[in-house]
PDB file of C-alpha atoms in Angstrom:
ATOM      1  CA  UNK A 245      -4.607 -11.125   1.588  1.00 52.00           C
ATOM      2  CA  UNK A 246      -3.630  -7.804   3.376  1.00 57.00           C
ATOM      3  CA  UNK A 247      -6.147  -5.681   5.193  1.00 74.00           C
ATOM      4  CA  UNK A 248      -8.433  -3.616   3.130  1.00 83.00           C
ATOM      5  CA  UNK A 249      -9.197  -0.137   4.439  1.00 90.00           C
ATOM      6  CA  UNK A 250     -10.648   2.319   1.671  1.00 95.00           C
ATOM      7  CA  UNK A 251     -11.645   5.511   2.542  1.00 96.00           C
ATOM      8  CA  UNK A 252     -13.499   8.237  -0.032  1.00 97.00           C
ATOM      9  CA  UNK A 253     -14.361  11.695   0.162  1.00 96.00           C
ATOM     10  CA  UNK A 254     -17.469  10.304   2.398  1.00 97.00           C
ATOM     11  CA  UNK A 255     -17.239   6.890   3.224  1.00 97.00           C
ATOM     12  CA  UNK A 256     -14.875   4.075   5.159  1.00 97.00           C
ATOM     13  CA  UNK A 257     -14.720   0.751   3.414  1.00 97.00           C
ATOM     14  CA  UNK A 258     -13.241  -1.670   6.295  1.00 94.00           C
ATOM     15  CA  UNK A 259     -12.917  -5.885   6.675  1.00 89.00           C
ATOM     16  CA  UNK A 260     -15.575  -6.648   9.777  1.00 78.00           C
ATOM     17  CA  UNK A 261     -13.593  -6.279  13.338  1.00 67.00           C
ATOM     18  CA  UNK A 262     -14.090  -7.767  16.732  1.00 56.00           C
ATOM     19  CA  UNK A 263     -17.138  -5.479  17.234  1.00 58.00           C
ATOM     20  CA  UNK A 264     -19.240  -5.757  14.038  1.00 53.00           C
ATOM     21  CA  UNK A 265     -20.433  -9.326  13.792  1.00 51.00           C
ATOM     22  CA  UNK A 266     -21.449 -12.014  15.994  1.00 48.00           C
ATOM     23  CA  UNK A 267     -19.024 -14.802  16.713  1.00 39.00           C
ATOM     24  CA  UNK A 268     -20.017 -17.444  14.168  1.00 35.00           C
ATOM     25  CA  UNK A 269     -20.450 -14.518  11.624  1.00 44.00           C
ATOM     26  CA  UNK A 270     -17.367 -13.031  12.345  1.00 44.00           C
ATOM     27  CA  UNK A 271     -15.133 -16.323  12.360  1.00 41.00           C
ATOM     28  CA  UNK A 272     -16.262 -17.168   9.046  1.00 40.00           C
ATOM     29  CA  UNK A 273     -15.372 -13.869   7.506  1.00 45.00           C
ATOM     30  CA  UNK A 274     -12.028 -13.261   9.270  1.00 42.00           C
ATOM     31  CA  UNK A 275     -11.055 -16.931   7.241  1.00 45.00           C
ATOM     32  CA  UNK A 276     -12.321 -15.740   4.005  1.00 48.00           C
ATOM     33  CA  UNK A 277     -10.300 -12.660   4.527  1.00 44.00           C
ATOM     34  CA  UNK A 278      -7.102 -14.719   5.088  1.00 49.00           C
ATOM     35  CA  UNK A 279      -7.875 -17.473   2.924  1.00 49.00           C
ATOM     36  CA  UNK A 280      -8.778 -15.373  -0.280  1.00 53.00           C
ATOM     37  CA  UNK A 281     -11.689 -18.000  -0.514  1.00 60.00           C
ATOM     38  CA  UNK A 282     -14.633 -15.445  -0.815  1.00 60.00           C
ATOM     39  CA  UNK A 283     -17.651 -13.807  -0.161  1.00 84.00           C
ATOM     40  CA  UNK A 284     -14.914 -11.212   0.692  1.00 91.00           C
ATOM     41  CA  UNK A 285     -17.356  -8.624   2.741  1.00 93.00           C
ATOM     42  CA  UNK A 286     -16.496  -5.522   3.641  1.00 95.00           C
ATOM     43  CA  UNK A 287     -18.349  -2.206   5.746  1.00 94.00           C
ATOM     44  CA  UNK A 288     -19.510   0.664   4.157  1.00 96.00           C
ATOM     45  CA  UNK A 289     -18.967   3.263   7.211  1.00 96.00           C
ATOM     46  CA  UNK A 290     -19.665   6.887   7.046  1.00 97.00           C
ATOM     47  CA  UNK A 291     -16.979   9.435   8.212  1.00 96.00           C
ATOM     48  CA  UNK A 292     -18.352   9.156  11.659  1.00 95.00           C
ATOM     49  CA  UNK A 293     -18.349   5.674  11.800  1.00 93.00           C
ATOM     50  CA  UNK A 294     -22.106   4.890  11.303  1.00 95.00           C
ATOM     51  CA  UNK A 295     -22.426   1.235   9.489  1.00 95.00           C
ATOM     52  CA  UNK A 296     -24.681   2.103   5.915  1.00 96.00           C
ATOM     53  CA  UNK A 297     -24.275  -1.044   4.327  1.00 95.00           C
ATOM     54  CA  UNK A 298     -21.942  -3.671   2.745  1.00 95.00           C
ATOM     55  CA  UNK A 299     -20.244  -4.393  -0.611  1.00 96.00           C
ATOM     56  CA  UNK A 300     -18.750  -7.752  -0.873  1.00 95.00           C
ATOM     57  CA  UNK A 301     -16.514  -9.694  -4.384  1.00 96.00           C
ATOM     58  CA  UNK A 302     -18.048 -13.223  -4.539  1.00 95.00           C
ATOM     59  CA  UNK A 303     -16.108 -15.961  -6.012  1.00 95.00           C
ATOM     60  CA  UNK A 304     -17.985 -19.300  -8.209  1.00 93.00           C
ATOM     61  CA  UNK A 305     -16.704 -22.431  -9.177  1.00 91.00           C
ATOM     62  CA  UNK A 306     -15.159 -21.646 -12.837  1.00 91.00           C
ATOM     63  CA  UNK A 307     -12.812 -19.035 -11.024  1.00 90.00           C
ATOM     64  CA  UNK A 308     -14.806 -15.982 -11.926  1.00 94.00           C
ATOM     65  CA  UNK A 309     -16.018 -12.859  -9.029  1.00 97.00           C
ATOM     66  CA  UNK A 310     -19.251 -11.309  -8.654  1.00 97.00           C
ATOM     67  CA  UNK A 311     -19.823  -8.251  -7.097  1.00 97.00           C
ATOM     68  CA  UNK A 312     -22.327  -7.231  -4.306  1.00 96.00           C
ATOM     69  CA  UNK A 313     -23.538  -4.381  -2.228  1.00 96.00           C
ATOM     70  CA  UNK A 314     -25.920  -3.550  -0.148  1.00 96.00           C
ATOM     71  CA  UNK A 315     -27.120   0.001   1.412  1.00 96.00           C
ATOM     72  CA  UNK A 316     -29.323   0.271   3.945  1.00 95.00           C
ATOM     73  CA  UNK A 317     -33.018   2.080   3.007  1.00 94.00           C
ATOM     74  CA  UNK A 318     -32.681   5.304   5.314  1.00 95.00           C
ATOM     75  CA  UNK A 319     -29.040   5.805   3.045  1.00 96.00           C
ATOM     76  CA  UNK A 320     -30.607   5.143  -0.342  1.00 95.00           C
ATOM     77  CA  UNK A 321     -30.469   7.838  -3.097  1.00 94.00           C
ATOM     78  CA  UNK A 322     -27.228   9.829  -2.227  1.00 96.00           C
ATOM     79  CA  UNK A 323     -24.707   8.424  -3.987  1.00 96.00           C
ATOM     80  CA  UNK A 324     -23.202   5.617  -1.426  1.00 98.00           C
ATOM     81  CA  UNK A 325     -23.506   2.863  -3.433  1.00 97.00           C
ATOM     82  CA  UNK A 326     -22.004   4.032  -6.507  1.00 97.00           C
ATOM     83  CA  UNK A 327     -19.125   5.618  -4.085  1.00 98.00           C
ATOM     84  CA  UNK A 328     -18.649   2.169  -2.489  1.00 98.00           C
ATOM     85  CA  UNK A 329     -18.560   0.100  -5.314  1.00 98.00           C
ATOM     86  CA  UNK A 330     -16.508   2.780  -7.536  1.00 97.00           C
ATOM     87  CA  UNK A 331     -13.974   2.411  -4.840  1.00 97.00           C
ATOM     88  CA  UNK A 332     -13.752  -0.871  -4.134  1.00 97.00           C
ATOM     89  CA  UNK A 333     -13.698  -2.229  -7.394  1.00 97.00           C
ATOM     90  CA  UNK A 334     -10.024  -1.460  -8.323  1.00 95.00           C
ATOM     91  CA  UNK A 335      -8.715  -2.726  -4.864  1.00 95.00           C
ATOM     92  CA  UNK A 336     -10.426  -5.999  -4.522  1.00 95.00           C
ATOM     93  CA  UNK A 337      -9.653  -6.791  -7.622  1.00 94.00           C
ATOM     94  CA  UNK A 338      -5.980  -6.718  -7.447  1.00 92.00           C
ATOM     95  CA  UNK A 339      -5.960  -7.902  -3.923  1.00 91.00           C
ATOM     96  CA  UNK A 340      -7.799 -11.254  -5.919  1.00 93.00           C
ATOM     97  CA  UNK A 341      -5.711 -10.734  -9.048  1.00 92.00           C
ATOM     98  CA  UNK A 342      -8.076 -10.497 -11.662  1.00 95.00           C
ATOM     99  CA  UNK A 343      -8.797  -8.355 -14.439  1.00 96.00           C
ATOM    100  CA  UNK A 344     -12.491  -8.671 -14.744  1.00 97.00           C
ATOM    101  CA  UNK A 345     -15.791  -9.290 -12.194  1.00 98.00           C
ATOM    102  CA  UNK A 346     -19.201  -9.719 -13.056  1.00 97.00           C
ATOM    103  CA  UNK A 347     -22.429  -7.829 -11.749  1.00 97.00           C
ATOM    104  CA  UNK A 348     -26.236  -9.003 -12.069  1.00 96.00           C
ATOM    105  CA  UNK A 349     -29.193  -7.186 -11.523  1.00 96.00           C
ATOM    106  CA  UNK A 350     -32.892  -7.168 -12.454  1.00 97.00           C
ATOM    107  CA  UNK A 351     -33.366  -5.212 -15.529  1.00 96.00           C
ATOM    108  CA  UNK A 352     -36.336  -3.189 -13.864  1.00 96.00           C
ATOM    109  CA  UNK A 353     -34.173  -2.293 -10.979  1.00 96.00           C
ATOM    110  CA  UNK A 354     -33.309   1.302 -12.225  1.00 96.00           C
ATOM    111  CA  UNK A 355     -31.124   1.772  -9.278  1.00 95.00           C
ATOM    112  CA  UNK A 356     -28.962  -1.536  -9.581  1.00 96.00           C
ATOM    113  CA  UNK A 357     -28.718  -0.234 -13.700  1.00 97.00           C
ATOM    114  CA  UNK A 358     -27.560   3.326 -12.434  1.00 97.00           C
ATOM    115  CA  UNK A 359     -25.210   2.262 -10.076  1.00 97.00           C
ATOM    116  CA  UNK A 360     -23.249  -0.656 -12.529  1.00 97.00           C
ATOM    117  CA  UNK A 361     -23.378   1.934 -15.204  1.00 96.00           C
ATOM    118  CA  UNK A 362     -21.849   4.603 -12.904  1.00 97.00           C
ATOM    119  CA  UNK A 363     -19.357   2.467 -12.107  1.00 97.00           C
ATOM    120  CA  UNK A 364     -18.051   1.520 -15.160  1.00 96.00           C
ATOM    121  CA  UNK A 365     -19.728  -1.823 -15.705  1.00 97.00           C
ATOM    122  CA  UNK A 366     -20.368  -2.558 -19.506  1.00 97.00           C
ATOM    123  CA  UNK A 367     -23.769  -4.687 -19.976  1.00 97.00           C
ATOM    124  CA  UNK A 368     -22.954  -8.307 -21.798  1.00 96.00           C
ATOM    125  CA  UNK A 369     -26.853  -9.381 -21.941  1.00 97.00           C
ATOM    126  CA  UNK A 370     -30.296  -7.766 -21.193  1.00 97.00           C
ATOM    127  CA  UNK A 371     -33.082 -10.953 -21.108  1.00 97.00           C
ATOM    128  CA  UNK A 372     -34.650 -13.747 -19.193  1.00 96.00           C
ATOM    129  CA  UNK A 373     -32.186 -15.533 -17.226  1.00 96.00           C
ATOM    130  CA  UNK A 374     -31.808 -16.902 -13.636  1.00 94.00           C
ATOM    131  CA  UNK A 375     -31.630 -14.398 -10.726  1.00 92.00           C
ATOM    132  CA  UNK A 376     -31.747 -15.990  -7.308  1.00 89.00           C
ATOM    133  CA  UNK A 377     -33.489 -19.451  -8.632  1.00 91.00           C
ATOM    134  CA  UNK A 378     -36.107 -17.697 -10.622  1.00 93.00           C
ATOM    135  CA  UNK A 379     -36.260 -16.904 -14.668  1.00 96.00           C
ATOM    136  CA  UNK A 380     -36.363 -13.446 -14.463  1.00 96.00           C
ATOM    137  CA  UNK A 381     -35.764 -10.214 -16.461  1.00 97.00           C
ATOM    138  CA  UNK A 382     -31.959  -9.469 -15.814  1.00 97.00           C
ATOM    139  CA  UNK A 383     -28.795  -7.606 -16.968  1.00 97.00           C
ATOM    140  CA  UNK A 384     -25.445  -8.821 -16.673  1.00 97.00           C
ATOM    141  CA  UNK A 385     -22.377  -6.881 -16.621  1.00 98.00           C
ATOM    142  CA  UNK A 386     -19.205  -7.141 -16.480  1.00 98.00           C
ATOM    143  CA  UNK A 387     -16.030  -4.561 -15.288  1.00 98.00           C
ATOM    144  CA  UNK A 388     -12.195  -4.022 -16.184  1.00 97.00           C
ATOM    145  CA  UNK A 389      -9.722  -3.305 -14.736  1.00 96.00           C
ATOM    146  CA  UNK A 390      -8.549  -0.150 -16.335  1.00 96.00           C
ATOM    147  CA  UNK A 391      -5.478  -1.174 -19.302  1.00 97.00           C
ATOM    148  CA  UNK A 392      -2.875   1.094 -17.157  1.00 97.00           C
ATOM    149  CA  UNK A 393      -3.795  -0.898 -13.585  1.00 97.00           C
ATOM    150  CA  UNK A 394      -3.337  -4.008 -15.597  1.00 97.00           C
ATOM    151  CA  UNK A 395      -0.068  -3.037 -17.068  1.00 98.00           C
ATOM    152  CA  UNK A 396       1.308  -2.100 -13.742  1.00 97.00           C
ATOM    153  CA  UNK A 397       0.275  -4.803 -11.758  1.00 96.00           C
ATOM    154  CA  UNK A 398       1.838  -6.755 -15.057  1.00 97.00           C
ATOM    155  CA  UNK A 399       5.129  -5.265 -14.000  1.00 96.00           C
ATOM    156  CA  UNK A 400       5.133  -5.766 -10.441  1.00 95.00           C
ATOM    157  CA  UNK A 401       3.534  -9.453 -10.444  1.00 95.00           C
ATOM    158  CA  UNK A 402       5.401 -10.238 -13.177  1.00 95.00           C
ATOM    159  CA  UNK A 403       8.850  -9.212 -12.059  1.00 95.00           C
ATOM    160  CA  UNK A 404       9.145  -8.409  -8.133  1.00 93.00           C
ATOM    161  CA  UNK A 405       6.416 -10.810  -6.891  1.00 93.00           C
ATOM    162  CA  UNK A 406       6.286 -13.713  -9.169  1.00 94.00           C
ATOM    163  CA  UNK A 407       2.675 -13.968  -9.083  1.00 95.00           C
ATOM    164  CA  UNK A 408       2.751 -16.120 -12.164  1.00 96.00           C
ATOM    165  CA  UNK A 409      -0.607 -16.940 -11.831  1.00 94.00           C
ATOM    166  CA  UNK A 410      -1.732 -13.395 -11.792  1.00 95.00           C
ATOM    167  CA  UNK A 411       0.406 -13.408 -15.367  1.00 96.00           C
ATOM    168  CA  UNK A 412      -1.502 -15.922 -16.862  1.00 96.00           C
ATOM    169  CA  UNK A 413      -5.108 -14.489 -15.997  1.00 94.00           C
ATOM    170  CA  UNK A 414      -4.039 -11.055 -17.371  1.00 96.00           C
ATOM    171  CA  UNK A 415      -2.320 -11.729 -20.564  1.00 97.00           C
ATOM    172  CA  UNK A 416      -4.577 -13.426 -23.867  1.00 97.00           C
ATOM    173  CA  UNK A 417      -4.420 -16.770 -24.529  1.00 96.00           C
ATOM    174  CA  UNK A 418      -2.887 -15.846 -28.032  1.00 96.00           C
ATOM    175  CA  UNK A 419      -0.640 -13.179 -26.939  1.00 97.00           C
ATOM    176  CA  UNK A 420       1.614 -12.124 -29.509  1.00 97.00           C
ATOM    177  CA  UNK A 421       5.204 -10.429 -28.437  1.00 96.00           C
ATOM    178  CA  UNK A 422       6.658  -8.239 -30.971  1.00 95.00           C
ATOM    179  CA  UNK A 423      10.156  -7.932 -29.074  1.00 89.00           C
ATOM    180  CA  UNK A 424      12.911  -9.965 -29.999  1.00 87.00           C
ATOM    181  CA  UNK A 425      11.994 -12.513 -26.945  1.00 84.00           C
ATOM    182  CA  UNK A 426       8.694 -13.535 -29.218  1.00 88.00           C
ATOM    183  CA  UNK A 427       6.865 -15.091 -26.649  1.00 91.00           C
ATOM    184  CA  UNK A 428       3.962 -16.006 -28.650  1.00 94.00           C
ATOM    185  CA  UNK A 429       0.507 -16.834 -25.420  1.00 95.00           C
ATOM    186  CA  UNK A 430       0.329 -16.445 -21.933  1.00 96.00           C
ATOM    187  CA  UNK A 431       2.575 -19.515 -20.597  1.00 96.00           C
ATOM    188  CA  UNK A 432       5.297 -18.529 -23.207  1.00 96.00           C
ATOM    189  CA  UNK A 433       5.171 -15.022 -21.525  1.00 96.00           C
ATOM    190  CA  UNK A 434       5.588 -16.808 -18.067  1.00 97.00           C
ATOM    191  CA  UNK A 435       8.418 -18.730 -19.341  1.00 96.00           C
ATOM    192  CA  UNK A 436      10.157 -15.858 -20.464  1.00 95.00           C
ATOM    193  CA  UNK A 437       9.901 -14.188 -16.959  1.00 96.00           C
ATOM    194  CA  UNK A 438      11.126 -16.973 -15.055  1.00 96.00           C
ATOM    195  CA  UNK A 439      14.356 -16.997 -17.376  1.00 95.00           C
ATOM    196  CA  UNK A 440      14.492 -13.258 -16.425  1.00 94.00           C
ATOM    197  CA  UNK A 441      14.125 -14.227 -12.646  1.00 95.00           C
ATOM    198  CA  UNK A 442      16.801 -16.730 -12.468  1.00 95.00           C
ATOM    199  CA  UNK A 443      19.404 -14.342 -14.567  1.00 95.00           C
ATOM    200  CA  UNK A 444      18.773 -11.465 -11.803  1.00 95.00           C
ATOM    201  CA  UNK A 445      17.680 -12.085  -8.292  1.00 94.00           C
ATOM    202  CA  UNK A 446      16.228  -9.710  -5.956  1.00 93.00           C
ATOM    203  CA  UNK A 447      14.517  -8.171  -9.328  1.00 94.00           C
ATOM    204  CA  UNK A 448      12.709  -5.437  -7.996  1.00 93.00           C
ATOM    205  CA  UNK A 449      10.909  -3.429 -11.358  1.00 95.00           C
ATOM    206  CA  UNK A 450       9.642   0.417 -11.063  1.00 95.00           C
ATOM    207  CA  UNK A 451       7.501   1.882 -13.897  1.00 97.00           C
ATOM    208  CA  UNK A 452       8.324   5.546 -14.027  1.00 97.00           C
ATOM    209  CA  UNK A 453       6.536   6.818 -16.553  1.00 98.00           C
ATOM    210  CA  UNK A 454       3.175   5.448 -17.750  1.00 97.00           C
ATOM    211  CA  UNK A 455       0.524   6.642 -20.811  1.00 97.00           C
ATOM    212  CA  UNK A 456      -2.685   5.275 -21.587  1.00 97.00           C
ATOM    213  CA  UNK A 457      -5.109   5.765 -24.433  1.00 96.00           C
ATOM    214  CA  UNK A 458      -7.761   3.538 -25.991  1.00 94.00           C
ATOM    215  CA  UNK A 459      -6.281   0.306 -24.903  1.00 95.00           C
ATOM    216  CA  UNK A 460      -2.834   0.942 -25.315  1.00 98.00           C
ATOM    217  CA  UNK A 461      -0.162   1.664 -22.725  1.00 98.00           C
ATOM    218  CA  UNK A 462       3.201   2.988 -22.827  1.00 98.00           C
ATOM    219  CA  UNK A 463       5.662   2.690 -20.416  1.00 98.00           C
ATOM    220  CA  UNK A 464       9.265   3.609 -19.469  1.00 97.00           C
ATOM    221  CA  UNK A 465      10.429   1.009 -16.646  1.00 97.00           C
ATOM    222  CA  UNK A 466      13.478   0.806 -14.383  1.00 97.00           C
ATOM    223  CA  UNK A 467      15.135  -3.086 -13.902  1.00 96.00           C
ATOM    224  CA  UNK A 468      16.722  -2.998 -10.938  1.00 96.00           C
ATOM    225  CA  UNK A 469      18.444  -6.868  -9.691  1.00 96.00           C
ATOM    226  CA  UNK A 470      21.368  -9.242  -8.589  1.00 96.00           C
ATOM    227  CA  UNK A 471      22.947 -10.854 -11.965  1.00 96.00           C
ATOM    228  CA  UNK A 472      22.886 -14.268 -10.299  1.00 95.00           C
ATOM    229  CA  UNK A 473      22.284 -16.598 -13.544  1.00 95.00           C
ATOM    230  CA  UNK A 474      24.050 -16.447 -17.252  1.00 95.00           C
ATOM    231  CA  UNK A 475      22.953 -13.568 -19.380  1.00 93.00           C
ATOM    232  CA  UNK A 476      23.641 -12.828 -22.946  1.00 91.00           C
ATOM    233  CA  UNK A 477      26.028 -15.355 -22.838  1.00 91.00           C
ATOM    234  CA  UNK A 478      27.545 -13.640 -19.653  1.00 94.00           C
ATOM    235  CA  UNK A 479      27.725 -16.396 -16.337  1.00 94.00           C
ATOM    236  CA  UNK A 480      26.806 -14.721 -13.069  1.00 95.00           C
ATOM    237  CA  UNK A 481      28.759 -12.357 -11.916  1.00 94.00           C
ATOM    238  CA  UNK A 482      27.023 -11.568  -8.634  1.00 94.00           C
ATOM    239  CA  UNK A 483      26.843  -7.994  -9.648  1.00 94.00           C
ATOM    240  CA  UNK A 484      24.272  -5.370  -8.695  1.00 95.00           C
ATOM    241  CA  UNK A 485      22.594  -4.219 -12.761  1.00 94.00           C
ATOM    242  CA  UNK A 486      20.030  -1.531 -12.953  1.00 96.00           C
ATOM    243  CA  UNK A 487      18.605  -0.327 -16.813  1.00 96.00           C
ATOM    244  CA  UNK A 488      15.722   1.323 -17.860  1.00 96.00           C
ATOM    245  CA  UNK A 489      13.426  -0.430 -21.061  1.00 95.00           C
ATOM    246  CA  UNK A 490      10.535   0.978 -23.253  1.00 95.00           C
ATOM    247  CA  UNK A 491       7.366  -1.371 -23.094  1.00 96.00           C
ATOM    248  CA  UNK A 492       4.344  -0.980 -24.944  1.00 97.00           C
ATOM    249  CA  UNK A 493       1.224  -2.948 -24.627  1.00 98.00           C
ATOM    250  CA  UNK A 494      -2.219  -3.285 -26.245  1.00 98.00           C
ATOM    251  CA  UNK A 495      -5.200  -4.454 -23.607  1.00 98.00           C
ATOM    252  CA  UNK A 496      -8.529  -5.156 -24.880  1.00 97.00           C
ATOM    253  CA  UNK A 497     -11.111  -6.338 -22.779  1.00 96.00           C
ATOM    254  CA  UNK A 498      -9.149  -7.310 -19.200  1.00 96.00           C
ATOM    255  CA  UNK A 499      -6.682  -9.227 -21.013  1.00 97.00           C
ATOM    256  CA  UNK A 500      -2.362  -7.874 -22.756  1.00 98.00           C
ATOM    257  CA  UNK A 501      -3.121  -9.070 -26.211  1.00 98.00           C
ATOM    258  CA  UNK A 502      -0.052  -8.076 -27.637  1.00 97.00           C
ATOM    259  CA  UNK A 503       3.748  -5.870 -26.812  1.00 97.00           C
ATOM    260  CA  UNK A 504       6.315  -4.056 -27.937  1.00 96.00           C
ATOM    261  CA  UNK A 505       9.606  -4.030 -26.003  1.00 90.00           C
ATOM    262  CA  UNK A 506      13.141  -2.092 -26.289  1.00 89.00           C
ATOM    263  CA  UNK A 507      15.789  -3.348 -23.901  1.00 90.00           C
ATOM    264  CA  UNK A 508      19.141  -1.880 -23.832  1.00 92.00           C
ATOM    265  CA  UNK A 509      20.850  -5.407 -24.783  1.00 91.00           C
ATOM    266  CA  UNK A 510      24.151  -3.589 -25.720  1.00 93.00           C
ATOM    267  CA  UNK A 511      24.252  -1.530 -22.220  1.00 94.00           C
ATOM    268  CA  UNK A 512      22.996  -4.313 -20.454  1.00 93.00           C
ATOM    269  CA  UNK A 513      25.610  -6.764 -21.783  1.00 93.00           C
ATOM    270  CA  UNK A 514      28.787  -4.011 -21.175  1.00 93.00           C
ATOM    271  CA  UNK A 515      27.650  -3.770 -17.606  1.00 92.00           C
ATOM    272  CA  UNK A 516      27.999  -6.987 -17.313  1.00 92.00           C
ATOM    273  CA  UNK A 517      31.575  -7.591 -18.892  1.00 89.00           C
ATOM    274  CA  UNK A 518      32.909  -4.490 -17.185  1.00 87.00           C
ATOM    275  CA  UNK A 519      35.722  -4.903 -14.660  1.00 61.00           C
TER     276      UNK A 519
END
């Protein structure tokens, strides 16, 4: 995990330091930050550095994230919490690499309701459930990543940081590929990229142009690697390729359900028979 440090028009959202918790406190936190092994908590600060409150992604056995927050009474109805949270949300998330987190609240706490709908949060269940070891009246929610964060981070976890694992979280389970690779789920996808790692090394992959509406993304991406592994045929040559490709993708839900993908196979293969 790298060091988190958001900051919004009013607020500072910061990982605890040397001077905000007591010892015990404090250790505990600083290995959840490097271990990825939440509660991840993190400060709310004001501008001038006055501590408001807390929001915090909490992890549970069957892999899933919760989110948290707290703001202090004497900062309550101004906004903070929805600032926070708004905020934090997209950062945390791909710090953790996941597409989705959950939220809980009691259904007659107006101002929990306000803030998860503010944020984005779509409600999954209004009833009696268990809140804090009690049947209570609740609302769960749940949040997205946005289908454009989720088809970037695709690229670059996909490609340049081999975060395979990140791969199989964000694409479906039934997956469909519409490109001539035809990867048809999730692990086929991942097998597909690791045949594109070992045909070109240092792979580094730029998106240069994306467009989102309603769930689908389009893309225009630059390929930029060492052609260290055969190819079309084509054994490595050691040479330095770069091409751009046309992606397409349809995200419903947190999760790539389906692509559509134009690589320049002819260009691609000439610059790798050229002299």
């Amino acid at each position: 995990m790298t060091n988190v440090k958001i900051e919004t028009k009013r607020l500072i959202i910061t990982e605890f330091d040397m001077s905000m918790a007591e010892s015990i406190y404090r250790e505990s936190l600083m290995g959840c930050y490097a271990s990825g092994e939440g509660p991840m908590v993190y400060h709310v600060l004001l501008k001038d550095g006055t501590y408001i409150g807390y929001v915090q992604a909490v992890p549970f056995d069957d892999g899933t994230w919760e989110i948290g927050y707290h703001i202090g009474v004497n900062y309550t109805k101004q906004g903070y919490a929805t600032e926070a949270v708004t905020a934090f949300l997209p950062v945390i998330m791909k710090q953790l690499s996941i597409t989705e987190i959950r939220g809980i609240c009691l259904a007659d706490n107006l101002a929990a309701v306000k803030v998860m709908e503010r944020c984005g949060f779509i409600c999954l269940y209004d009833g009696i459930g268990d809140y804090q070891g009690e049947e209570q009246k609740i609302r769960k929610y749940v949040y997205y990543l946005s289908p454009k964060e989720i088809v970037v981070k695709f690229f670059e976890d996909g490609y340049t940081n081999r975060n395979y694992d990140f791969i199989m979280t964000c694409m479906a389970e039934n997956y469909i590929d519409n490109s001539p690779a035809a990867a048809k789920g999730n692990a086929d996808a991942v097998g597909i990229l690791k045949i594109v790692a070992d045909q070109f090394s240092n792979l580094t992959v730029k998106v240069l142009d994306v467009f989102a509406e309603d769930g689908m993304v389009a893309t225009r991406v630059l390929y930029d690697g060492i052609h260290s592994g055969t190819c079309m045929g084509v054994p490595a040559t050691g040479k330095h390729i770069t091409f751009e490709a046309l992606e397409n993708f349809k995200v419903e839900k947190g999760k790539i359900t389906e692509s559509w993908g134009y690589w320049p196979d002819k260009e691609i293969e000439e610059k790798l028979k050229s002299q």
